[in-house]
Short mmCIF file of C-alpha atoms and ligand atoms in Angstrom, two decimals:
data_model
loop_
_atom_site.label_atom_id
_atom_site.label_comp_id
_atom_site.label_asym_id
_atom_site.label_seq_id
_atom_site.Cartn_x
_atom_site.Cartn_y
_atom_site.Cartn_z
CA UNK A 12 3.00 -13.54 -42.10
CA UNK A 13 5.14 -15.46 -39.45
CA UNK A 14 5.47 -12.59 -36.68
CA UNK A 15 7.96 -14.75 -35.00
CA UNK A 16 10.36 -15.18 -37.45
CA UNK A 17 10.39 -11.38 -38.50
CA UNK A 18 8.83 -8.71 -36.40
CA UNK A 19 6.88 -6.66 -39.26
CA UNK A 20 8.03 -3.20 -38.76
CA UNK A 21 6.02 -0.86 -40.73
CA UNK A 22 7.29 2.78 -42.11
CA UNK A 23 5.39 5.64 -43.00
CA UNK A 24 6.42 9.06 -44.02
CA UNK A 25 7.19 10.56 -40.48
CA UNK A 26 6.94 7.28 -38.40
CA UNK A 27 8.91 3.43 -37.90
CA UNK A 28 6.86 1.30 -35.86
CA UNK A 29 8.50 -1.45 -35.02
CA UNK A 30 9.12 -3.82 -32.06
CA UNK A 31 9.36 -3.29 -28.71
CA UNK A 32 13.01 -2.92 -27.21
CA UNK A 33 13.96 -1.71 -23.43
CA UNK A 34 15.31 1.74 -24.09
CA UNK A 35 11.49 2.49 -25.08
CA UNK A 36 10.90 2.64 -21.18
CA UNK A 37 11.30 6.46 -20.85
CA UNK A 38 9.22 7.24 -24.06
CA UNK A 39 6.59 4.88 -23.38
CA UNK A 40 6.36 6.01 -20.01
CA UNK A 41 5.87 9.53 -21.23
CA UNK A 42 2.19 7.76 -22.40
CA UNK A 43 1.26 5.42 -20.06
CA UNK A 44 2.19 7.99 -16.75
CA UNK A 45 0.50 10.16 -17.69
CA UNK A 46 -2.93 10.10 -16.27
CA UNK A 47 -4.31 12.87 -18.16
CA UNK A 48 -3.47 10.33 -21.60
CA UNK A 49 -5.01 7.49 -20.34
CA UNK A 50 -8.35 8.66 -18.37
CA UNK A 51 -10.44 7.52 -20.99
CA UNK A 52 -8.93 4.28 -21.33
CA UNK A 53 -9.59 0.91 -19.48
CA UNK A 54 -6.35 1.34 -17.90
CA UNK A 55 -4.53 3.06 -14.62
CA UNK A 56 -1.61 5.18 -15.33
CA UNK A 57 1.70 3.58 -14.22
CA UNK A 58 3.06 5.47 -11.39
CA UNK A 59 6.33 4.13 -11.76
CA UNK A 60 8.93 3.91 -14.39
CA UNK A 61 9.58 0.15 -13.17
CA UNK A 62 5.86 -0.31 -13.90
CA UNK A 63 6.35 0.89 -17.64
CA UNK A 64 9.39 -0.91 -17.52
CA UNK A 65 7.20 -4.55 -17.17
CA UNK A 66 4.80 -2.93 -19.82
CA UNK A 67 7.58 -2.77 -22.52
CA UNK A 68 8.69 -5.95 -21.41
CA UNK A 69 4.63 -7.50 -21.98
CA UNK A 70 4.67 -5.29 -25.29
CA UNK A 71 7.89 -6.66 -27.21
CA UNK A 72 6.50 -10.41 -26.96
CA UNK A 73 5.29 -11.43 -30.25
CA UNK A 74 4.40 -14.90 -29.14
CA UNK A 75 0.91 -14.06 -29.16
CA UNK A 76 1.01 -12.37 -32.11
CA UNK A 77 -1.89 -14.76 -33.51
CA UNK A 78 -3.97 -12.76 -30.94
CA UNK A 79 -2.35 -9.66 -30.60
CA UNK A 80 0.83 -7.19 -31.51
CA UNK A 81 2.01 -3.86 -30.28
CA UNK A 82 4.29 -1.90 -31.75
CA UNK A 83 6.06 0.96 -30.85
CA UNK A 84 5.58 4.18 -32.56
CA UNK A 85 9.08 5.49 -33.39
CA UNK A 86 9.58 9.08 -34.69
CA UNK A 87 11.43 8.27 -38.17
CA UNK A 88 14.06 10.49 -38.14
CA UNK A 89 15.60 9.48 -34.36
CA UNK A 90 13.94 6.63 -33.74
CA UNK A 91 12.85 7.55 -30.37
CA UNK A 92 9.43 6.07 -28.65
CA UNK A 93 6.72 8.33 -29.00
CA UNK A 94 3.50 6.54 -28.45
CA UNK A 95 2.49 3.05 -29.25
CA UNK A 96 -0.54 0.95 -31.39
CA UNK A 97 -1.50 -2.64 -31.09
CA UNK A 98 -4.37 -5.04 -32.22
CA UNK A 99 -5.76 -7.28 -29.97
CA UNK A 100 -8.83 -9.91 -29.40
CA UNK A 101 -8.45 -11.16 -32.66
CA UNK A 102 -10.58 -13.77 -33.94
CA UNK A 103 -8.87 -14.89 -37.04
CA UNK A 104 -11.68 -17.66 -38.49
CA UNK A 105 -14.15 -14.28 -38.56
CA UNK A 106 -11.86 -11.94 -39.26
CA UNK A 107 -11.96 -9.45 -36.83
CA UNK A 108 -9.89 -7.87 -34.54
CA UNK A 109 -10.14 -4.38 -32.56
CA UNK A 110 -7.05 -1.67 -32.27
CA UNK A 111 -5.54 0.53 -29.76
CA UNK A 112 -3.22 3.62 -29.72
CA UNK A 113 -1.83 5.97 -27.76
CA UNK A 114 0.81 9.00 -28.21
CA UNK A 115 3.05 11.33 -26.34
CA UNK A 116 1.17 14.38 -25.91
CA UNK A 117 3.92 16.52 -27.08
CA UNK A 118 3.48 15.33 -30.02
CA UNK A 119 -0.69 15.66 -30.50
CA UNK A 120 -2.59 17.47 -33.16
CA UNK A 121 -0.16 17.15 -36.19
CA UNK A 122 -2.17 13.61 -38.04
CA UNK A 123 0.78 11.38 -36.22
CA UNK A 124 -1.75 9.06 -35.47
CA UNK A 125 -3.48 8.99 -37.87
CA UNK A 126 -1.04 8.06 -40.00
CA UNK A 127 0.16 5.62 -37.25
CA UNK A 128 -3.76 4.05 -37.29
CA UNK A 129 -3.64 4.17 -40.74
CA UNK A 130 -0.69 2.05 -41.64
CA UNK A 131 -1.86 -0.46 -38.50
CA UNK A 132 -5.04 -1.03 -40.26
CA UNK A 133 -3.47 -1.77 -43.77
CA UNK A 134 -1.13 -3.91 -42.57
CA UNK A 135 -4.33 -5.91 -40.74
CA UNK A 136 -6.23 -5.59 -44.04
CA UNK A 137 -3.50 -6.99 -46.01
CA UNK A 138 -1.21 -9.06 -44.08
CA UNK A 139 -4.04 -10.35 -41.52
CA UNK A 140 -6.69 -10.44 -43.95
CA UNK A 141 -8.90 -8.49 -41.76
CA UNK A 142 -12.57 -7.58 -42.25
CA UNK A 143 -13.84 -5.73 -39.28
CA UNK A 144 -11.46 -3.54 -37.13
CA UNK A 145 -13.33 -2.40 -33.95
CA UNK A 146 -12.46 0.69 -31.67
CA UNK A 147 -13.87 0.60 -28.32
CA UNK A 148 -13.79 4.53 -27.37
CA UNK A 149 -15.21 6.59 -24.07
CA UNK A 150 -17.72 8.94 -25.18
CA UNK A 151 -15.70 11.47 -23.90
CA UNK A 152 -12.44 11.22 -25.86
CA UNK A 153 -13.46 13.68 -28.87
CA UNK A 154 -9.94 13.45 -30.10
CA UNK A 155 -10.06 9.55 -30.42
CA UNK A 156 -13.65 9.72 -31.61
CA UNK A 157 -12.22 12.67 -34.27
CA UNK A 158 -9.64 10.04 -35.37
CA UNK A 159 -11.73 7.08 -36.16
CA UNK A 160 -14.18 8.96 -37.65
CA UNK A 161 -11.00 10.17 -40.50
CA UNK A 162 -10.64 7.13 -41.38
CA UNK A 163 -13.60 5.29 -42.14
CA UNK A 164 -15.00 4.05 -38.70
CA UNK A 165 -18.71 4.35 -37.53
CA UNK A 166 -20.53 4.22 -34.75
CA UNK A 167 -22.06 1.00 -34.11
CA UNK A 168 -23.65 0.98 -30.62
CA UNK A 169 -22.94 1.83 -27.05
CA UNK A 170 -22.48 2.44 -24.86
CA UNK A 171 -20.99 -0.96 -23.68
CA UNK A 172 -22.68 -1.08 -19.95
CA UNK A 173 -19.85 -1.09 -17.52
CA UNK A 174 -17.36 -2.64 -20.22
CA UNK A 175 -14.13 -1.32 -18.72
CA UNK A 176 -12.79 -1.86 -15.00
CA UNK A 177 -10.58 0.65 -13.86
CA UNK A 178 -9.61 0.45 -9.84
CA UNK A 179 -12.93 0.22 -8.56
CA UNK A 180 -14.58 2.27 -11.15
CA UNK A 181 -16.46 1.04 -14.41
CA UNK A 182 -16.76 2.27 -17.74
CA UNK A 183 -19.06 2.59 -20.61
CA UNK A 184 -17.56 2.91 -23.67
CA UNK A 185 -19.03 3.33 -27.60
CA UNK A 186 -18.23 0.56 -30.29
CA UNK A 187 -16.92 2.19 -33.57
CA UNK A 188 -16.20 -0.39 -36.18
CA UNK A 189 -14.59 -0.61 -39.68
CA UNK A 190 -15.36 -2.73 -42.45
CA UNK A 191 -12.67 -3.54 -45.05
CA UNK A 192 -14.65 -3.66 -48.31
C1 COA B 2 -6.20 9.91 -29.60
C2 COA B 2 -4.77 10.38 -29.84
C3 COA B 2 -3.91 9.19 -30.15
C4 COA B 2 -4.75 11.35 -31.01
O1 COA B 2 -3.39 11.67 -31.33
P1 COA B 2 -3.03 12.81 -32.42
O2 COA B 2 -1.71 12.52 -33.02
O3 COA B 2 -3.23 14.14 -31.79
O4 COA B 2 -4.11 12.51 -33.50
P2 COA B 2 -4.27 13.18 -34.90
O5 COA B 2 -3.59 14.53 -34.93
O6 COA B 2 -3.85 12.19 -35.93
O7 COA B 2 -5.85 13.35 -34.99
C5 COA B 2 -6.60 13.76 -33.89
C6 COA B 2 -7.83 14.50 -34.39
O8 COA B 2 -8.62 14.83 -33.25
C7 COA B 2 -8.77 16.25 -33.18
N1 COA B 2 -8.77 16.59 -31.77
C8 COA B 2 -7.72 16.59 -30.92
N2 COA B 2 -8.14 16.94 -29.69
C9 COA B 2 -9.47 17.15 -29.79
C10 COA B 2 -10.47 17.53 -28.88
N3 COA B 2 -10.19 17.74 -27.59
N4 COA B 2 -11.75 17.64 -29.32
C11 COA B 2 -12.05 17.39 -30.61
N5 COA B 2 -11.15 17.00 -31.54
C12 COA B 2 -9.87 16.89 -31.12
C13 COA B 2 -7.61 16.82 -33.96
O9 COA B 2 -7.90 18.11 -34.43
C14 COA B 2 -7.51 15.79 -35.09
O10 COA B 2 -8.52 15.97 -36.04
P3 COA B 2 -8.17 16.65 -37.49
O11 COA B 2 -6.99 15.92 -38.02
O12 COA B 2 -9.41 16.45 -38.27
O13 COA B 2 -7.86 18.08 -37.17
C15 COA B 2 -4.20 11.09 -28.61
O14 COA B 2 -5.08 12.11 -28.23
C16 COA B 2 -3.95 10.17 -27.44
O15 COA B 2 -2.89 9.56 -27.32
N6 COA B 2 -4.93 10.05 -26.53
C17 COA B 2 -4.78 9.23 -25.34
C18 COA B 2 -4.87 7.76 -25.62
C19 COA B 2 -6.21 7.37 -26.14
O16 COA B 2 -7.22 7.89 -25.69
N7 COA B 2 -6.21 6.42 -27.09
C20 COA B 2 -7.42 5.94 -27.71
C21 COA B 2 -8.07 4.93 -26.89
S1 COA B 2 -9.63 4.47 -27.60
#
């Protein structure tokens, strides 16, 4: 698929995801500000909607889209911003890449991301012809760990010795990994 002649939006029953586009800023900051969200991820929370502001302005490129692609996770029905998934170091001759995902919190605990995951990982499977789609999770994000695990991923190893830089700290993260059969 060309990603930069035609963004490929995907819908699923509840959810658009679709490009990036600047009135995501408030939504997306709604994820990304909030520390509590993103403490188990190799990331700072930005402190500043200015600082989401750059991030939806990073996410809506698609001229990397060989490599990576975000998209933003719209609720269906309004089509605001309520979280976002991407793919990223992928290596296309081995067919491989590894995801990402994160969501509002008002919106946990009713399979939204699942369903978001889900539809990421068929379009990789089908449009990217995928193999291996790898998760890179903290040990201590059950409800991450609980989400891979739904949908086919195992645990392959970890954790990753001081894989993650965040600030001044590092992280160890666990390598969860699905195979496309
Ligand atoms: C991970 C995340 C996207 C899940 O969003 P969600 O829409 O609530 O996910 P779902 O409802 O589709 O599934 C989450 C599963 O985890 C379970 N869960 C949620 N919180 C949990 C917890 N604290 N402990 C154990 N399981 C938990 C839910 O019950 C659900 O399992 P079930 O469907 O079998 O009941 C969300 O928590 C999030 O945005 N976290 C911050 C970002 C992040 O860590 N991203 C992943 C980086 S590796």
């Amino acid at each position: 698929m060309d990603h930069t002649a035609t963004f490929p939006t995907i819908l699923t029953k509840r959810l658009r995801l679709r490009q990036f586009e600047p009135r995501d800023d408030v939504g997306l900051h709604a994820c990304l500000g909030d520390e509590k969200l993103v403490r188990f991820w190799d990331f700072s929370a930005c402190e500043s909607i200015a600082e989401t502001k750059r991030w939806v302005r990073v996410l809506a490129k698609t001229t990397s889209a060989y490599d990576s692609l975000a998209w933003a996770v719209a609720d269906a029905s309004t089509d605001e911003c309520i979280g976002m998934v991407n793919y990223h170091h992928r290596e296309a001759r081995y067919r491989r890449l590894e995801i990402g995902y994160i969501l509002n919190a008002k919106w946990h605990g009713r399979g939204l991301m699942s369903e978001a995951v889900q539809a990421l990982m068929t379009h990789c499977v089908d449009h990217l012809k995928t193999r291996r789609i790898a998760a890179i999770i903290h040990p201590q994000n059950a409800a991450s760990i609980r989400l891979v695990g739904r949908l086919g991923f195992e645990l392959e190893g970890g954790p990753l010795r001081d894989y993650w830089r965040v600030g001044s700290t590092y992280m160890s993260p666990m390598l969860y990994s699905f195979i496309a059969s």
